Amino acid sequence: MAGEYALTPSSLTDALYESLRMRIINGEIKGGERLTEARVSSEYSVARPTAKACLERLTAEGLLRRTAHKTAMVPIFDSDELTDLFIAREAVETAAVTRLAVHSHLPEGAVHAQGAIELAAERLSFPDQVAADIAFHTALVEAAGSTRLAKMHGLIMGEIHLTMGQFQAHRSTSPGTVVSEHAVILEAIAAGSQEAAAAALTAHLDHARDRLVGQVQRAAAAKE
């Protein structure tokens, strides 16, 4: 149906981007599904150039990939890709938390996000947990005071957010697990211990990676 999805008039491209981003992350548009300019233009009643600009933005952030025929497709991650993604993530975020620990600096944004995660865990609101989790890690990196570090983090966080949504990361562990692991990271930063902050972050990311890889492997085994 043409015009099925309504957009607010504030910024058409931004509104289109946000709507498609959430549909991809929440699994409404599934891994392997293709998104064409014609489809987006029809579903949202927008001009083809607007649809193209939005698809290019989503592709740049890793939420879409271009096939050999230049058709945008929601990526499907295998175990090796997930492992590689977390190698990059750990390198960037470790640099951030150790830098914060030097001055025992707890970013206000991270503290606020931690409160949001606690509330979402109590309510068993998994989408809100994912959003707050992303906000927590983003706040840590942005507060480290390195523009380039934040830029590198931004390049991979689209894929991180996508995998967390696709694999329902927070549903595969106790609601309080992420809360407690984040708390240990914050405590180490506040104590000024670079070593403890790095260790807490590494343990947290290792657990997240293992949950995602485990789900991928179980899904693959079920298909055999």
C-alpha positions as protocol buffer text, in pm:
chain_id: "A"
residue {
  index: 1
  type: MET
  ca { x: 0 y: 0 z: 0 }
}
residue {
  index: 2
  type: ALA
  ca { x: 141 y: 337 z: -101 }
}
residue {
  index: 3
  type: GLY
  ca { x: 201 y: 579 z: 183 }
}
residue {
  index: 4
  type: GLU
  ca { x: 173 y: 306 z: 448 }
}
residue {
  index: 5
  type: TYR
  ca { x: 429 y: 469 z: 679 }
}
residue {
  index: 6
  type: ALA
  ca { x: 374 y: 830 z: 784 }
}
residue {
  index: 7
  type: LEU
  ca { x: 659 y: 1071 z: 855 }
}
residue {
  index: 8
  type: THR
  ca { x: 676 y: 1386 z: 1060 }
}
residue {
  index: 9
  type: PRO
  ca { x: 753 y: 1700 z: 859 }
}
residue {
  index: 10
  type: SER
  ca { x: 1057 y: 1812 z: 1065 }
}
residue {
  index: 11
  type: SER
  ca { x: 1322 y: 1674 z: 835 }
}
residue {
  index: 12
  type: LEU
  ca { x: 1203 y: 1429 z: 576 }
}
residue {
  index: 13
  type: THR
  ca { x: 1535 y: 1253 z: 523 }
}
residue {
  index: 14
  type: ASP
  ca { x: 1606 y: 1230 z: 897 }
}
residue {
  index: 15
  type: ALA
  ca { x: 1256 y: 1103 z: 970 }
}
residue {
  index: 16
  type: LEU
  ca { x: 1280 y: 847 z: 692 }
}
residue {
  index: 17
  type: TYR
  ca { x: 1621 y: 735 z: 815 }
}
residue {
  index: 18
  type: GLU
  ca { x: 1502 y: 696 z: 1174 }
}
residue {
  index: 19
  type: SER
  ca { x: 1192 y: 501 z: 1074 }
}
residue {
  index: 20
  type: LEU
  ca { x: 1385 y: 259 z: 852 }
}
residue {
  index: 21
  type: ARG
  ca { x: 1666 y: 227 z: 1107 }
}
residue {
  index: 22
  type: MET
  ca { x: 1426 y: 117 z: 1380 }
}
residue {
  index: 23
  type: ARG
  ca { x: 1244 y: -123 z: 1148 }
}
residue {
  index: 24
  type: ILE
  ca { x: 1578 y: -285 z: 1060 }
}
residue {
  index: 25
  type: ILE
  ca { x: 1706 y: -301 z: 1418 }
}
residue {
  index: 26
  type: ASN
  ca { x: 1378 y: -435 z: 1557 }
}
residue {
  index: 27
  type: GLY
  ca { x: 1367 y: -705 z: 1291 }
}
residue {
  index: 28
  type: GLU
  ca { x: 1062 y: -584 z: 1101 }
}
residue {
  index: 29
  type: ILE
  ca { x: 1291 y: -567 z: 798 }
}
residue {
  index: 30
  type: LYS
  ca { x: 1483 y: -891 z: 838 }
}
residue {
  index: 31
  type: GLY
  ca { x: 1837 y: -997 z: 764 }
}
residue {
  index: 32
  type: GLY
  ca { x: 1879 y: -1075 z: 395 }
}
residue {
  index: 33
  type: GLU
  ca { x: 1582 y: -860 z: 297 }
}
residue {
  index: 34
  type: ARG
  ca { x: 1638 y: -610 z: 17 }
}
residue {
  index: 35
  type: LEU
  ca { x: 1550 y: -241 z: 30 }
}
residue {
  index: 36
  type: THR
  ca { x: 1519 y: -63 z: -303 }
}
residue {
  index: 37
  type: GLU
  ca { x: 1462 y: 303 z: -374 }
}
residue {
  index: 38
  type: ALA
  ca { x: 1134 y: 208 z: -537 }
}
residue {
  index: 39
  type: ARG
  ca { x: 1013 y: 20 z: -231 }
}
residue {
  index: 40
  type: VAL
  ca { x: 1105 y: 299 z: 12 }
}
residue {
  index: 41
  type: SER
  ca { x: 955 y: 561 z: -217 }
}
residue {
  index: 42
  type: SER
  ca { x: 630 y: 366 z: -238 }
}
residue {
  index: 43
  type: GLU
  ca { x: 598 y: 277 z: 130 }
}
residue {
  index: 44
  type: TYR
  ca { x: 667 y: 630 z: 252 }
}
residue {
  index: 45
  type: SER
  ca { x: 541 y: 840 z: -41 }
}
residue {
  index: 46
  type: VAL
  ca { x: 876 y: 1016 z: -81 }
}
residue {
  index: 47
  type: ALA
  ca { x: 1075 y: 1110 z: -390 }
}
residue {
  index: 48
  type: ARG
  ca { x: 1334 y: 866 z: -519 }
}
residue {
  index: 49
  type: PRO
  ca { x: 1628 y: 1102 z: -441 }
}
residue {
  index: 50
  type: THR
  ca { x: 1512 y: 1117 z: -78 }
}
residue {
  index: 51
  type: ALA
  ca { x: 1490 y: 738 z: -62 }
}
residue {
  index: 52
  type: LYS
  ca { x: 1835 y: 708 z: -220 }
}
residue {
  index: 53
  type: ALA
  ca { x: 1993 y: 950 z: 29 }
}
residue {
  index: 54
  type: CYS
  ca { x: 1845 y: 756 z: 320 }
}
residue {
  index: 55
  type: LEU
  ca { x: 1962 y: 418 z: 188 }
}
residue {
  index: 56
  type: GLU
  ca { x: 2312 y: 557 z: 138 }
}
residue {
  index: 57
  type: ARG
  ca { x: 2319 y: 681 z: 498 }
}
residue {
  index: 58
  type: LEU
  ca { x: 2204 y: 344 z: 633 }
}
residue {
  index: 59
  type: THR
  ca { x: 2466 y: 171 z: 419 }
}
residue {
  index: 60
  type: ALA
  ca { x: 2741 y: 400 z: 549 }
}
residue {
  index: 61
  type: GLU
  ca { x: 2643 y: 308 z: 906 }
}
residue {
  index: 62
  type: GLY
  ca { x: 2651 y: -66 z: 837 }
}
residue {
  index: 63
  type: LEU
  ca { x: 2276 y: -123 z: 867 }
}
residue {
  index: 64
  type: LEU
  ca { x: 2258 y: -207 z: 497 }
}
residue {
  index: 65
  type: ARG
  ca { x: 2503 y: -354 z: 250 }
}
residue {
  index: 66
  type: ARG
  ca { x: 2518 y: -314 z: -124 }
}
residue {
  index: 67
  type: THR
  ca { x: 2510 y: -633 z: -329 }
}
residue {
  index: 68
  type: ALA
  ca { x: 2700 y: -684 z: -653 }
}
residue {
  index: 69
  type: HIS
  ca { x: 2400 y: -538 z: -834 }
}
residue {
  index: 70
  type: LYS
  ca { x: 2399 y: -238 z: -597 }
}
residue {
  index: 71
  type: THR
  ca { x: 2078 y: -339 z: -425 }
}
residue {
  index: 72
  type: ALA
  ca { x: 2075 y: -249 z: -55 }
}
residue {
  index: 73
  type: MET
  ca { x: 2025 y: -549 z: 174 }
}
residue {
  index: 74
  type: VAL
  ca { x: 2006 y: -595 z: 550 }
}
residue {
  index: 75
  type: PRO
  ca { x: 2324 y: -790 z: 640 }
}
residue {
  index: 76
  type: ILE
  ca { x: 2330 y: -1130 z: 802 }
}
residue {
  index: 77
  type: PHE
  ca { x: 2627 y: -1173 z: 1037 }
}
residue {
  index: 78
  type: ASP
  ca { x: 2810 y: -1500 z: 1082 }
}
residue {
  index: 79
  type: SER
  ca { x: 3029 y: -1597 z: 1377 }
}
residue {
  index: 80
  type: ASP
  ca { x: 3351 y: -1471 z: 1219 }
}
residue {
  index: 81
  type: GLU
  ca { x: 3200 y: -1130 z: 1142 }
}
residue {
  index: 82
  type: LEU
  ca { x: 3066 y: -1095 z: 1494 }
}
residue {
  index: 83
  type: THR
  ca { x: 3404 y: -1185 z: 1641 }
}
residue {
  index: 84
  type: ASP
  ca { x: 3577 y: -933 z: 1415 }
}
residue {
  index: 85
  type: LEU
  ca { x: 3325 y: -666 z: 1510 }
}
residue {
  index: 86
  type: PHE
  ca { x: 3399 y: -716 z: 1879 }
}
residue {
  index: 87
  type: ILE
  ca { x: 3775 y: -704 z: 1820 }
}
residue {
  index: 88
  type: ALA
  ca { x: 3732 y: -354 z: 1681 }
}
residue {
  index: 89
  type: ARG
  ca { x: 3485 y: -255 z: 1950 }
}
residue {
  index: 90
  type: GLU
  ca { x: 3708 y: -373 z: 2234 }
}
residue {
  index: 91
  type: ALA
  ca { x: 4008 y: -182 z: 2099 }
}
residue {
  index: 92
  type: VAL
  ca { x: 3817 y: 146 z: 2081 }
}
residue {
  index: 93
  type: GLU
  ca { x: 3623 y: 117 z: 2407 }
}
residue {
  index: 94
  type: THR
  ca { x: 3924 y: 0 z: 2608 }
}
residue {
  index: 95
  type: ALA
  ca { x: 4110 y: 310 z: 2499 }
}
residue {
  index: 96
  type: ALA
  ca { x: 3815 y: 520 z: 2613 }
}
residue {
  index: 97
  type: VAL
  ca { x: 3764 y: 370 z: 2960 }
}
residue {
  index: 98
  type: THR
  ca { x: 4134 y: 371 z: 3046 }
}
residue {
  index: 99
  type: ARG
  ca { x: 4153 y: 736 z: 2947 }
}
residue {
  index: 100
  type: LEU
  ca { x: 3851 y: 817 z: 3165 }
}
residue {
  index: 101
  type: ALA
  ca { x: 4002 y: 627 z: 3458 }
}
residue {
  index: 102
  type: VAL
  ca { x: 4311 y: 850 z: 3455 }
}
residue {
  index: 103
  type: HIS
  ca { x: 4095 y: 1133 z: 3590 }
}
residue {
  index: 104
  type: SER
  ca { x: 3831 y: 915 z: 3760 }
}
residue {
  index: 105
  type: HIS
  ca { x: 3583 y: 1081 z: 3526 }
}
residue {
  index: 106
  type: LEU
  ca { x: 3232 y: 935 z: 3519 }
}
residue {
  index: 107
  type: PRO
  ca { x: 3047 y: 1078 z: 3216 }
}
residue {
  index: 108
  type: GLU
  ca { x: 2704 y: 1210 z: 3304 }
}
residue {
  index: 109
  type: GLY
  ca { x: 2562 y: 1048 z: 2991 }
}
residue {
  index: 110
  type: ALA
  ca { x: 2688 y: 705 z: 3095 }
}
residue {
  index: 111
  type: VAL
  ca { x: 2547 y: 742 z: 3447 }
}
residue {
  index: 112
  type: HIS
  ca { x: 2211 y: 848 z: 3304 }
}
residue {
  index: 113
  type: ALA
  ca { x: 2213 y: 556 z: 3059 }
}
residue {
  index: 114
  type: GLN
  ca { x: 2291 y: 316 z: 3342 }
}
residue {
  index: 115
  type: GLY
  ca { x: 1981 y: 437 z: 3523 }
}
residue {
  index: 116
  type: ALA
  ca { x: 1778 y: 385 z: 3206 }
}
residue {
  index: 117
  type: ILE
  ca { x: 1911 y: 30 z: 3171 }
}
residue {
  index: 118
  type: GLU
  ca { x: 1817 y: -49 z: 3531 }
}
residue {
  index: 119
  type: LEU
  ca { x: 1463 y: 77 z: 3474 }
}
residue {
  index: 120
  type: ALA
  ca { x: 1429 y: -111 z: 3143 }
}
residue {
  index: 121
  type: ALA
  ca { x: 1556 y: -431 z: 3307 }
}
residue {
  index: 122
  type: GLU
  ca { x: 1297 y: -399 z: 3584 }
}
residue {
  index: 123
  type: ARG
  ca { x: 1024 y: -356 z: 3323 }
}
residue {
  index: 124
  type: LEU
  ca { x: 1166 y: -630 z: 3098 }
}
residue {
  index: 125
  type: SER
  ca { x: 1160 y: -377 z: 2813 }
}
residue {
  index: 126
  type: PHE
  ca { x: 1419 y: -526 z: 2580 }
}
residue {
  index: 127
  type: PRO
  ca { x: 1414 y: -254 z: 2311 }
}
residue {
  index: 128
  type: ASP
  ca { x: 1471 y: 8 z: 2582 }
}
residue {
  index: 129
  type: GLN
  ca { x: 1756 y: -200 z: 2726 }
}
residue {
  index: 130
  type: VAL
  ca { x: 1925 y: -211 z: 2387 }
}
residue {
  index: 131
  type: ALA
  ca { x: 1885 y: 164 z: 2333 }
}
residue {
  index: 132
  type: ALA
  ca { x: 2020 y: 245 z: 2681 }
}
residue {
  index: 133
  type: ASP
  ca { x: 2306 y: -1 z: 2637 }
}
residue {
  index: 134
  type: ILE
  ca { x: 2412 y: 171 z: 2315 }
}
residue {
  index: 135
  type: ALA
  ca { x: 2382 y: 511 z: 2487 }
}
residue {
  index: 136
  type: PHE
  ca { x: 2600 y: 391 z: 2777 }
}
residue {
  index: 137
  type: HIS
  ca { x: 2891 y: 279 z: 2561 }
}
residue {
  index: 138
  type: THR
  ca { x: 2861 y: 577 z: 2329 }
}
residue {
  index: 139
  type: ALA
  ca { x: 2875 y: 815 z: 2626 }
}
residue {
  index: 140
  type: LEU
  ca { x: 3193 y: 651 z: 2753 }
}
residue {
  index: 141
  type: VAL
  ca { x: 3370 y: 690 z: 2419 }
}
residue {
  index: 142
  type: GLU
  ca { x: 3249 y: 1044 z: 2353 }
}
residue {
  index: 143
  type: ALA
  ca { x: 3362 y: 1155 z: 2701 }
}
residue {
  index: 144
  type: ALA
  ca { x: 3715 y: 1027 z: 2640 }
}
residue {
  index: 145
  type: GLY
  ca { x: 3789 y: 1351 z: 2457 }
}
residue {
  index: 146
  type: SER
  ca { x: 3916 y: 1204 z: 2129 }
}
residue {
  index: 147
  type: THR
  ca { x: 3732 y: 1305 z: 1813 }
}
residue {
  index: 148
  type: ARG
  ca { x: 3896 y: 1029 z: 1612 }
}
residue {
  index: 149
  type: LEU
  ca { x: 3817 y: 765 z: 1873 }
}
residue {
  index: 150
  type: ALA
  ca { x: 3452 y: 872 z: 1871 }
}
residue {
  index: 151
  type: LYS
  ca { x: 3449 y: 866 z: 1492 }
}
residue {
  index: 152
  type: MET
  ca { x: 3589 y: 511 z: 1481 }
}
residue {
  index: 153
  type: HIS
  ca { x: 3331 y: 403 z: 1738 }
}
residue {
  index: 154
  type: GLY
  ca { x: 3052 y: 556 z: 1534 }
}
residue {
  index: 155
  type: LEU
  ca { x: 3157 y: 353 z: 1232 }
}
residue {
  index: 156
  type: ILE
  ca { x: 3092 y: 24 z: 1409 }
}
residue {
  index: 157
  type: MET
  ca { x: 2802 y: 110 z: 1641 }
}
residue {
  index: 158
  type: GLY
  ca { x: 2546 y: 84 z: 1363 }
}
residue {
  index: 159
  type: GLU
  ca { x: 2643 y: -280 z: 1317 }
}
residue {
  index: 160
  type: ILE
  ca { x: 2656 y: -335 z: 1693 }
}
residue {
  index: 161
  type: HIS
  ca { x: 2305 y: -196 z: 1735 }
}
residue {
  index: 162
  type: LEU
  ca { x: 2183 y: -408 z: 1445 }
}
residue {
  index: 163
  type: THR
  ca { x: 2324 y: -732 z: 1587 }
}
residue {
  index: 164
  type: MET
  ca { x: 2182 y: -657 z: 1932 }
}
residue {
  index: 165
  type: GLY
  ca { x: 1839 y: -610 z: 1779 }
}
residue {
  index: 166
  type: GLN
  ca { x: 1855 y: -899 z: 1534 }
}
residue {
  index: 167
  type: PHE
  ca { x: 1971 y: -1153 z: 1789 }
}
residue {
  index: 168
  type: GLN
  ca { x: 1766 y: -1012 z: 2077 }
}
residue {
  index: 169
  type: ALA
  ca { x: 2084 y: -989 z: 2282 }
}
residue {
  index: 170
  type: HIS
  ca { x: 1923 y: -883 z: 2610 }
}
residue {
  index: 171
  type: ARG
  ca { x: 1669 y: -1166 z: 2601 }
}
residue {
  index: 172
  type: SER
  ca { x: 1943 y: -1428 z: 2620 }
}
residue {
  index: 173
  type: THR
  ca { x: 2068 y: -1331 z: 2965 }
}
residue {
  index: 174
  type: SER
  ca { x: 1933 y: -1231 z: 3303 }
}
residue {
  index: 175
  type: PRO
  ca { x: 1794 y: -873 z: 3299 }
}
residue {
  index: 176
  type: GLY
  ca { x: 2036 y: -771 z: 3570 }
}
residue {
  index: 177
  type: THR
  ca { x: 2351 y: -905 z: 3403 }
}
residue {
  index: 178
  type: VAL
  ca { x: 2423 y: -604 z: 3184 }
}
residue {
  index: 179
  type: VAL
  ca { x: 2332 y: -370 z: 3470 }
}
residue {
  index: 180
  type: SER
  ca { x: 2584 y: -531 z: 3705 }
}
residue {
  index: 181
  type: GLU
  ca { x: 2860 y: -553 z: 3442 }
}
residue {
  index: 182
  type: HIS
  ca { x: 2819 y: -185 z: 3357 }
}
residue {
  index: 183
  type: ALA
  ca { x: 2829 y: -99 z: 3727 }
}
residue {
  index: 184
  type: VAL
  ca { x: 3168 y: -270 z: 3761 }
}
residue {
  index: 185
  type: ILE
  ca { x: 3303 y: -65 z: 3470 }
}
residue {
  index: 186
  type: LEU
  ca { x: 3181 y: 259 z: 3628 }
}
residue {
  index: 187
  type: GLU
  ca { x: 3321 y: 164 z: 3968 }
}
residue {
  index: 188
  type: ALA
  ca { x: 3665 y: 98 z: 3818 }
}
residue {
  index: 189
  type: ILE
  ca { x: 3663 y: 431 z: 3635 }
}
residue {
  index: 190
  type: ALA
  ca { x: 3556 y: 616 z: 3949 }
}
residue {
  index: 191
  type: ALA
  ca { x: 3834 y: 443 z: 4146 }
}
residue {
  index: 192
  type: GLY
  ca { x: 4089 y: 564 z: 3893 }
}
residue {
  index: 193
  type: SER
  ca { x: 4207 y: 213 z: 3805 }
}
residue {
  index: 194
  type: GLN
  ca { x: 4292 y: 187 z: 3436 }
}
residue {
  index: 195
  type: GLU
  ca { x: 4371 y: -182 z: 3465 }
}
residue {
  index: 196
  type: ALA
  ca { x: 4044 y: -266 z: 3641 }
}
residue {
  index: 197
  type: ALA
  ca { x: 3841 y: -53 z: 3398 }
}
residue {
  index: 198
  type: ALA
  ca { x: 3998 y: -227 z: 3098 }
}
residue {
  index: 199
  type: ALA
  ca { x: 3945 y: -571 z: 3254 }
}
residue {
  index: 200
  type: ALA
  ca { x: 3581 y: -499 z: 3340 }
}
residue {
  index: 201
  type: LEU
  ca { x: 3509 y: -371 z: 2992 }
}
residue {
  index: 202
  type: THR
  ca { x: 3682 y: -668 z: 2827 }
}
residue {
  index: 203
  type: ALA
  ca { x: 3488 y: -917 z: 3040 }
}
residue {
  index: 204
  type: HIS
  ca { x: 3162 y: -740 z: 2958 }
}
residue {
  index: 205
  type: LEU
  ca { x: 3225 y: -737 z: 2583 }
}
residue {
  index: 206
  type: ASP
  ca { x: 3347 y: -1098 z: 2586 }
}
residue {
  index: 207
  type: HIS
  ca { x: 3020 y: -1206 z: 2745 }
}
residue {
  index: 208
  type: ALA
  ca { x: 2817 y: -1006 z: 2492 }
}
residue {
  index: 209
  type: ARG
  ca { x: 3015 y: -1152 z: 2202 }
}
residue {
  index: 210
  type: ASP
  ca { x: 2978 y: -1508 z: 2331 }
}
residue {
  index: 211
  type: ARG
  ca { x: 2601 y: -1470 z: 2365 }
}
residue {
  index: 212
  type: LEU
  ca { x: 2567 y: -1346 z: 2008 }
}
residue {
  index: 213
  type: VAL
  ca { x: 2803 y: -1604 z: 1858 }
}
residue {
  index: 214
  type: GLY
  ca { x: 2625 y: -1878 z: 2052 }
}
residue {
  index: 215
  type: GLN
  ca { x: 2291 y: -1776 z: 1908 }
}
residue {
  index: 216
  type: VAL
  ca { x: 2429 y: -1772 z: 1555 }
}
residue {
  index: 217
  type: GLN
  ca { x: 2583 y: -2117 z: 1599 }
}
residue {
  index: 218
  type: ARG
  ca { x: 2264 y: -2261 z: 1745 }
}
residue {
  index: 219
  type: ALA
  ca { x: 2059 y: -2118 z: 1461 }
}
residue {
  index: 220
  type: ALA
  ca { x: 2297 y: -2266 z: 1206 }
}
residue {
  index: 221
  type: ALA
  ca { x: 2288 y: -2605 z: 1376 }
}
residue {
  index: 222
  type: ALA
  ca { x: 1908 y: -2601 z: 1375 }
}
residue {
  index: 223
  type: LYS
  ca { x: 1907 y: -2562 z: 997 }
}
residue {
  index: 224
  type: GLU
  ca { x: 2131 y: -2864 z: 941 }
}
